[in-house]
Amino acid sequence: MRGQKYILALDQGTTSSRAIVFGREGEVKAVAQAEYPQIYPREGFVEHDPLAIYSSVAAVAADALAKGGINRSEIAAIGITNQRETTVVWDKFTGAPVYNAIVWQCRRTAEHCDRLKEQGYADMIYDKTGLPVDAYFSATKLAWILDNVPNARERARRGELLFGTVDTYLMWKLSSGTIFATDYTNASRTMLFNIHSLKWDDELLELFDIPKAMLPEVKPSGCVFGYTDMSEFGACVPIAGVAGDQQAALVGQRCFSRGMSKNTFGTGCFMLMNTGDTAVKSNHGLITTLAASLADKPVYALEGSVFVGGAVVQWLRDELRIVRSAAETEKCAERVDSTLGMYIVPAFVGLGAPYWDSYARGTVTGITRGTTRDHFIRAALESIAYQVGDVLSAMEKDCGDTVKSLAVDGGASANNFLMQFTADITAREVVRPQAVESTALGAAYLAGLTVGFYDRAELEKPRMGDAVFVPKMAEEERRRLLDGWADAVRRARR
């Protein structure tokens, strides 16, 4: 490690790419971010140009290092975290994508998923992968590319094409084609990977007609995947940590032990609970998935996905235009003592966990002549907390553990009203770290722990400066509000 002072985290997200340089105390030394184009060829279709993704990553990496005055030779390791499920297929010999990346949000394969469920495959797929059959995951996206790009399936069978999620494509590009791998967390989101045997599943590959030769090697999240190419990156640096964004955030929040949980308040909300070496089967609408690990021995997690979290505030701002910025919602909500019985169920694209109701639609209930703009804004913020509470309740029922403290991150976690209401409505302590760059920090921790840059015992010590929100609401009031929420959800469904 002599002369090597930093970890570079590459955070490749759905709308932008970021590079963050971290020091030995996990402090941020430099940040760069760049957006890249979203492609919507048809209603329900969402795509990215893989070359634009990589160009944005390369640009922000160079920019962050330049801003920090950091030489590439001072980077001890690179950690990568990425949008999950997004599917890329490229030519093994030229590196040219055969089609745009099909993004996790894309619904083009919903009918394919419906057919699989009608044919009785849902239980088999869940038992092997921990996932419900849904267009969200990679398998049907990959099958669509092989079915719709001329000669793609034949070329794949000849070993000419490669498949990967975004992490795999980035590593392949950064290493000039010498790394063709992914990690447990990203593989577990493809609907092709058996999370119990930790292998690509032959029965699933046959079901989707996917040639095994096009699949990457799967490794633990914290390991040396390989090295960047001098001509591509400007230095030979180990890529030593890779995890999908939500699993990376679980590491960034230092949820290393069974029962520890985090919720990311982003456009949606994603809650993960570390379940240790046990793959907990969900009977309450959650996903069983792999968490990031530093060894071949797997670590499992339960995950609940809320489709519309912070996006309800974007709706207030961009469509209803009753706020100018997300930041002002906090003061608006605090100007009133309650919503006067009003609820918003933001099921704009259906409801995710624990309901998985794609036919639910956004609903507003309880409006009276006394309802004001501030009540409306407060109800929108409260809707985020109610959904988080639903997922947390499902997790506790599935695993039998009581969550005493919920770690939070993401843009909307900066809203103090929302954090306090979340603590109140869940009757759980909510802990917001001083630095909320949990996703990138998780990738940095994985890479740094792998190469000995960070020490796990140090990371497990209590952090100073965290904001803690303690429940203050009376239990009778909490139950009354939750009953009203349950009634509003019933009205929104089907």
XYZ file of C-alpha atoms in Angstrom:
494
model
C 0.000 0.000 0.000
C 2.976 2.296 0.104
C 2.239 5.417 -1.913
C -1.332 4.278 -2.481
C -3.645 6.559 -0.556
C -7.107 6.285 -2.059
C -9.949 4.058 -3.200
C -11.837 4.993 -6.367
C -15.541 4.117 -6.360
C -17.392 4.077 -9.678
C -21.136 4.440 -9.092
C -22.986 3.738 -12.333
C -26.629 4.702 -11.873
C -29.759 4.742 -13.992
C -29.562 8.387 -15.041
C -25.973 9.357 -14.255
C -22.515 8.036 -13.464
C -20.411 9.201 -10.523
C -16.836 8.737 -9.433
C -15.915 9.319 -5.789
C -12.420 9.143 -4.358
C -12.293 8.026 -0.713
C -9.467 8.309 1.786
C -8.406 5.983 4.600
C -11.117 7.204 6.991
C -13.840 6.821 4.366
C -13.792 10.569 3.801
C -14.655 11.958 0.365
C -11.646 13.482 -1.405
C -13.201 14.262 -4.787
C -16.479 13.750 -6.657
C -17.509 13.987 -10.301
C -20.879 13.236 -11.868
C -22.270 13.202 -15.396
C -25.706 12.415 -16.772
C -26.158 10.445 -19.965
C -29.115 10.039 -22.376
C -32.219 7.984 -21.637
C -33.740 6.240 -24.660
C -37.488 5.537 -24.943
C -38.109 3.883 -28.334
C -41.715 2.948 -27.508
C -44.132 3.185 -24.607
C -42.822 0.948 -21.827
C -39.399 0.534 -23.474
C -36.361 1.981 -21.655
C -32.841 1.711 -23.062
C -29.302 3.075 -22.652
C -26.420 3.183 -25.090
C -23.725 0.962 -23.468
C -20.977 3.047 -25.062
C -22.494 6.195 -23.549
C -22.551 4.480 -20.157
C -18.873 3.595 -20.412
C -17.890 7.000 -21.765
C -19.621 8.689 -18.839
C -17.814 6.418 -16.352
C -14.423 7.041 -17.938
C -15.081 10.788 -17.989
C -16.137 11.087 -14.337
C -13.207 8.931 -13.200
C -10.757 11.252 -14.969
C -12.594 14.333 -13.702
C -12.649 13.209 -10.051
C -8.950 12.358 -10.068
C -8.139 15.704 -11.682
C -10.271 17.608 -9.148
C -8.488 15.896 -6.284
C -5.043 16.299 -7.829
C -4.688 12.523 -7.559
C -2.424 10.377 -9.708
C -3.784 7.034 -10.909
C -0.787 5.320 -9.296
C -2.119 6.511 -5.903
C -5.285 4.414 -6.268
C -5.051 1.237 -4.175
C -8.146 -0.340 -5.722
C -11.353 0.336 -7.630
C -14.841 -0.530 -6.395
C -17.810 -0.669 -8.758
C -21.496 -0.371 -7.926
C -24.180 -0.298 -10.555
C -27.815 -0.176 -11.556
C -28.987 -3.751 -11.297
C -30.771 -6.016 -13.835
C -29.925 -3.767 -16.819
C -28.844 -6.084 -19.635
C -25.988 -5.667 -22.136
C -24.968 -8.004 -24.985
C -21.804 -7.331 -26.971
C -19.447 -8.839 -29.525
C -16.716 -10.882 -27.831
C -14.101 -9.848 -30.377
C -14.888 -6.204 -31.162
C -16.612 -5.100 -27.956
C -19.435 -3.544 -29.990
C -22.896 -3.827 -28.372
C -25.349 -5.730 -30.575
C -28.257 -3.709 -29.139
C -28.846 -0.960 -26.620
C -28.789 -1.934 -22.946
C -32.301 -2.865 -21.822
C -32.844 -1.031 -18.528
C -34.319 -2.554 -15.368
C -37.345 -0.240 -15.698
C -38.245 -1.616 -19.152
C -41.544 -3.521 -19.342
C -41.268 -4.914 -22.880
C -41.098 -8.519 -21.638
C -44.134 -8.380 -19.330
C -46.132 -10.693 -21.619
C -43.272 -13.215 -21.642
C -43.392 -13.203 -17.842
C -47.170 -13.631 -17.852
C -46.781 -16.727 -20.069
C -44.180 -18.216 -17.725
C -46.548 -17.771 -14.784
C -49.462 -19.262 -16.738
C -47.257 -22.258 -17.610
C -46.582 -22.879 -13.917
C -42.902 -21.870 -13.714
C -43.208 -19.225 -10.969
C -42.583 -21.522 -7.987
C -39.612 -23.242 -9.634
C -38.017 -19.912 -10.512
C -38.575 -18.519 -7.012
C -37.175 -21.654 -5.347
C -33.962 -21.381 -7.363
C -33.486 -17.602 -7.590
C -35.508 -16.041 -4.755
C -37.199 -13.811 -7.350
C -40.773 -13.443 -8.550
C -41.248 -13.815 -12.294
C -41.123 -10.232 -13.505
C -39.851 -8.157 -16.429
C -37.740 -6.258 -13.853
C -35.049 -8.969 -13.978
C -32.499 -9.756 -16.688
C -33.461 -13.183 -18.076
C -36.369 -12.140 -20.285
C -34.490 -9.016 -21.416
C -31.583 -11.182 -22.587
C -33.965 -13.602 -24.292
C -35.633 -10.653 -26.055
C -32.300 -9.469 -27.499
C -31.438 -12.976 -28.718
C -34.900 -13.308 -30.287
C -35.085 -9.869 -31.911
C -31.554 -8.981 -33.072
C -30.851 -10.737 -36.391
C -28.601 -13.823 -35.979
C -27.988 -13.017 -32.297
C -28.989 -16.420 -30.927
C -26.915 -18.266 -33.522
C -23.917 -16.041 -32.803
C -24.367 -16.583 -29.069
C -24.377 -20.355 -29.567
C -21.129 -20.041 -31.539
C -19.545 -18.218 -28.590
C -19.322 -14.868 -30.390
C -21.515 -12.830 -28.009
C -21.199 -12.004 -24.311
C -23.861 -11.045 -21.789
C -23.445 -8.996 -18.680
C -25.091 -6.624 -16.283
C -23.518 -3.155 -16.206
C -20.736 -4.153 -13.793
C -19.575 -6.899 -16.146
C -19.535 -4.587 -19.145
C -17.561 -1.917 -17.255
C -14.951 -4.406 -16.047
C -14.616 -5.875 -19.534
C -14.032 -2.394 -20.984
C -11.669 -1.188 -18.241
C -9.533 -4.300 -18.614
C -9.574 -4.299 -22.433
C -11.462 -7.574 -22.415
C -9.359 -9.519 -19.896
C -12.022 -9.517 -17.140
C -15.294 -11.273 -17.921
C -16.950 -11.649 -14.533
C -19.716 -10.503 -12.237
C -20.390 -10.824 -8.524
C -22.953 -12.762 -6.510
C -25.233 -9.756 -5.989
C -25.595 -8.870 -9.663
C -25.852 -12.503 -10.765
C -28.665 -12.995 -8.247
C -30.763 -10.392 -10.093
C -30.700 -12.095 -13.496
C -33.317 -14.830 -12.823
C -30.711 -17.276 -14.195
C -28.528 -17.789 -11.101
C -29.211 -20.370 -8.413
C -28.643 -18.524 -5.138
C -28.286 -21.790 -3.216
C -25.746 -23.613 -5.405
C -24.096 -20.290 -6.432
C -24.050 -21.363 -10.082
C -25.751 -20.489 -13.322
C -28.719 -22.856 -13.371
C -28.895 -25.261 -16.321
C -32.675 -25.731 -16.044
C -33.244 -21.969 -16.157
C -30.813 -21.524 -19.058
C -32.758 -24.157 -20.970
C -36.083 -22.518 -20.111
C -34.928 -19.150 -21.491
C -32.769 -20.719 -24.243
C -29.614 -18.907 -23.107
C -26.245 -20.346 -24.243
C -24.050 -20.843 -21.175
C -20.919 -19.707 -23.039
C -22.122 -16.101 -23.045
C -22.372 -15.870 -19.238
C -19.627 -14.346 -17.052
C -17.758 -16.043 -14.226
C -19.394 -15.321 -10.854
C -17.257 -14.304 -7.865
C -17.738 -12.938 -4.333
C -18.332 -9.181 -4.194
C -15.065 -8.542 -2.404
C -12.226 -10.135 -4.371
C -9.670 -9.148 -6.986
C -11.603 -9.541 -10.240
C -8.589 -8.466 -12.285
C -6.726 -5.304 -13.250
C -7.405 -2.265 -15.370
C -5.477 -2.075 -18.600
C -2.727 0.527 -18.784
C -3.825 1.714 -22.221
C -7.469 2.010 -21.140
C -7.194 3.429 -17.615
C -3.669 4.814 -17.511
C -2.557 2.508 -14.698
C -2.747 -1.139 -13.674
C -5.163 -1.001 -10.717
C -7.029 -3.936 -9.127
C -10.805 -3.973 -9.409
C -11.422 -5.452 -5.976
C -15.061 -4.774 -5.075
C -18.288 -5.093 -7.071
C -21.904 -5.016 -5.904
C -25.311 -3.998 -7.174
C -26.342 -0.601 -5.862
C -28.666 -1.700 -3.069
C -26.337 -4.397 -1.750
C -23.488 -1.891 -1.890
C -25.562 0.504 0.222
C -26.069 -2.280 2.788
C -22.262 -2.503 3.091
C -21.913 1.294 3.100
C -24.291 1.366 6.061
C -22.062 -1.243 7.772
C -24.893 -3.752 8.079
C -22.477 -6.653 8.460
C -24.530 -8.776 10.886
C -27.797 -10.717 10.682
C -30.858 -8.581 11.379
C -29.233 -5.277 10.427
C -31.321 -3.340 7.908
C -31.132 -0.268 5.721
C -33.590 1.661 3.601
C -32.571 3.825 0.671
C -34.951 6.745 0.140
C -34.432 7.409 -3.554
C -36.804 7.693 -6.502
C -38.132 4.439 -5.110
C -37.360 2.914 -1.718
C -35.253 -0.189 -1.322
C -35.036 -1.943 2.018
C -32.583 -4.779 2.652
C -32.136 -6.898 5.749
C -29.015 -8.986 6.280
C -30.170 -12.563 7.041
C -26.676 -14.011 7.414
C -26.070 -17.494 6.034
C -29.812 -18.246 5.842
C -31.790 -17.746 2.631
C -35.114 -16.770 4.205
C -38.085 -17.708 2.056
C -40.595 -14.880 1.964
C -44.285 -15.479 2.490
C -45.020 -11.754 2.491
C -44.076 -10.477 -0.963
C -40.330 -9.893 -0.526
C -37.339 -10.971 -2.584
C -34.709 -13.390 -1.280
C -31.374 -12.262 -2.660
C -27.621 -12.419 -2.141
C -25.887 -9.707 -0.141
C -22.276 -8.684 -0.747
C -19.655 -10.972 0.783
C -15.877 -11.098 1.030
C -15.596 -14.870 0.683
C -17.098 -17.763 -1.249
C -19.502 -18.394 1.644
C -22.702 -16.552 0.711
C -24.512 -13.898 2.737
C -28.238 -13.560 2.102
C -30.714 -10.715 2.392
C -34.413 -10.031 2.203
C -35.328 -7.122 -0.047
C -38.451 -5.061 -0.466
C -38.806 -2.615 -3.345
C -41.182 0.370 -3.234
C -41.670 1.696 -6.755
C -42.558 5.295 -5.856
C -40.720 6.923 -2.954
C -39.098 10.287 -3.597
C -40.796 10.235 -7.012
C -44.015 11.352 -5.312
C -42.236 14.610 -4.428
C -41.064 14.936 -8.040
C -44.731 14.554 -9.014
C -45.696 17.410 -6.682
C -42.963 19.555 -8.212
C -43.076 18.702 -11.915
C -46.682 17.688 -12.647
C -48.815 19.367 -9.971
C -46.354 22.257 -9.564
C -47.353 22.920 -5.979
C -43.727 23.023 -4.800
C -40.685 24.510 -6.476
C -38.148 22.171 -4.900
C -38.056 18.991 -2.857
C -36.309 20.869 -0.058
C -39.301 23.109 0.690
C -41.621 20.149 1.417
C -40.177 19.758 4.915
C -41.313 23.189 6.108
C -44.676 22.846 4.359
C -45.378 19.529 6.097
C -44.401 20.927 9.482
C -46.823 23.866 9.156
C -49.776 21.526 9.774
C -50.272 19.058 12.626
C -51.780 16.301 10.477
C -53.254 15.593 7.047
C -56.812 15.848 8.448
C -57.396 12.229 7.432
C -56.087 12.581 3.880
C -53.936 9.813 2.349
C -52.041 9.582 -0.926
C -51.247 6.113 -2.283
C -48.650 6.840 -5.020
C -49.267 3.685 -7.057
C -48.426 5.441 -10.319
C -46.940 2.239 -11.815
C -48.679 -0.225 -9.513
C -47.548 -1.265 -6.039
C -44.313 -3.103 -5.319
C -43.493 -5.010 -2.143
C -45.275 -6.401 -0.274
C -48.309 -6.174 -2.600
C -46.884 -6.738 -6.106
C -50.058 -5.369 -7.660
C -49.307 -4.018 -11.116
C -52.965 -3.017 -11.555
C -53.113 -0.693 -8.540
C -53.219 3.000 -9.400
C -52.520 6.244 -7.602
C -55.298 7.256 -5.230
C -56.042 10.239 -3.003
C -58.602 9.740 -0.217
C -60.042 11.854 2.557
C -60.059 15.276 0.867
C -62.369 17.812 2.520
C -63.087 21.499 1.994
C -60.450 22.177 4.657
C -57.650 20.374 2.788
C -54.825 22.781 1.918
C -51.639 22.654 -0.113
C -49.653 21.904 3.055
C -51.909 18.958 3.919
C -51.383 17.595 0.413
C -47.602 17.921 0.708
C -47.602 16.314 4.149
C -49.695 13.388 2.860
C -47.231 12.846 0.005
C -44.274 12.631 2.419
C -46.207 10.414 4.816
C -46.999 8.014 1.941
C -43.297 7.246 1.610
C -43.023 6.341 5.292
C -46.170 4.199 5.222
C -44.767 2.137 2.333
C -41.460 1.692 4.159
C -43.428 0.558 7.197
C -45.291 -2.045 5.114
C -42.001 -3.531 3.891
C -40.421 -3.482 7.351
C -43.437 -5.301 8.805
C -43.222 -7.960 6.069
C -39.504 -8.472 6.775
C -40.065 -8.977 10.482
C -42.830 -11.510 9.788
C -40.653 -13.428 7.331
C -37.507 -13.670 9.442
C -38.961 -13.597 12.933
C -36.491 -10.898 13.983
C -37.432 -7.485 15.360
C -35.629 -4.590 13.742
C -34.566 -2.243 16.496
C -32.855 0.336 14.303
C -33.216 1.218 10.628
C -30.243 2.781 8.818
C -31.261 5.207 6.059
C -29.661 6.903 3.076
C -30.622 8.396 -0.271
C -31.658 11.907 -1.261
C -35.012 11.972 0.553
C -33.365 10.931 3.834
C -32.244 14.571 4.159
C -35.877 15.484 4.944
C -36.113 15.613 8.748
C -39.926 15.532 8.779
C -39.936 12.343 6.693
C -37.315 10.685 8.907
C -39.184 11.537 12.115
C -42.504 10.346 10.685
C -40.822 7.115 9.550
C -39.572 6.577 13.099
C -43.032 7.326 14.486
C -45.068 5.169 12.112
C -42.687 2.174 12.336
C -42.040 2.604 16.087
C -38.367 2.056 15.274
C -35.264 4.186 15.704
C -34.100 5.692 12.393
C -30.380 6.384 12.005
C -29.053 8.677 9.273
C -25.267 8.710 8.880
C -23.380 11.965 8.609
C -22.343 11.005 5.082
C -25.176 9.550 2.997
C -22.988 8.399 0.076
C -23.722 4.848 1.182
C -23.809 3.187 -2.233
C -20.422 4.418 -3.435
C -18.983 4.036 0.056
C -20.084 0.396 0.090
C -18.223 -0.274 -3.155
C -15.173 1.481 -1.681
C -15.380 -0.574 1.527
C -15.555 -3.838 -0.455
C -12.523 -2.921 -2.556
C -10.593 -1.510 0.393
C -11.269 -4.496 2.651
C -10.174 -6.855 -0.109
C -6.758 -5.218 -0.559
C -6.198 -4.407 3.129
C -6.776 -0.670 2.764
C -9.579 -0.738 5.354
C -9.890 -2.780 8.539
C -13.267 -4.400 9.247
C -12.900 -4.080 13.031
C -12.538 -0.322 12.572
C -15.567 -0.163 10.292
C -17.703 -1.967 12.875
C -17.050 0.671 15.533
C -19.863 3.204 16.207
C -19.818 6.246 13.949
C -19.831 9.744 15.335
C -22.212 12.400 14.082
C -25.120 10.187 13.007
C -28.576 11.753 13.281
C -30.931 9.541 15.308
C -34.724 9.910 15.072
C -36.524 8.344 18.031
C -40.247 7.381 17.914
C -42.430 9.918 19.735
C -45.943 9.061 18.573
C -48.445 7.476 20.968
C -49.276 3.864 20.067
C -53.017 4.581 19.810
C -52.378 7.355 17.286
C -49.981 5.156 15.319
C -52.547 2.352 15.044
C -55.247 4.813 13.944
C -53.052 6.221 11.184
C -51.998 2.741 10.003
C -55.628 1.619 9.820
C -56.382 4.648 7.636
C -53.413 3.816 5.392
C -54.538 0.189 5.019
C -57.984 1.397 3.964
C -56.474 3.786 1.389
C -54.335 0.973 -0.064
C -57.427 -1.251 -0.396
C -59.121 1.503 -2.385
C -56.087 1.851 -4.680
C -55.792 -1.845 -5.532
C -57.402 -3.337 -8.664
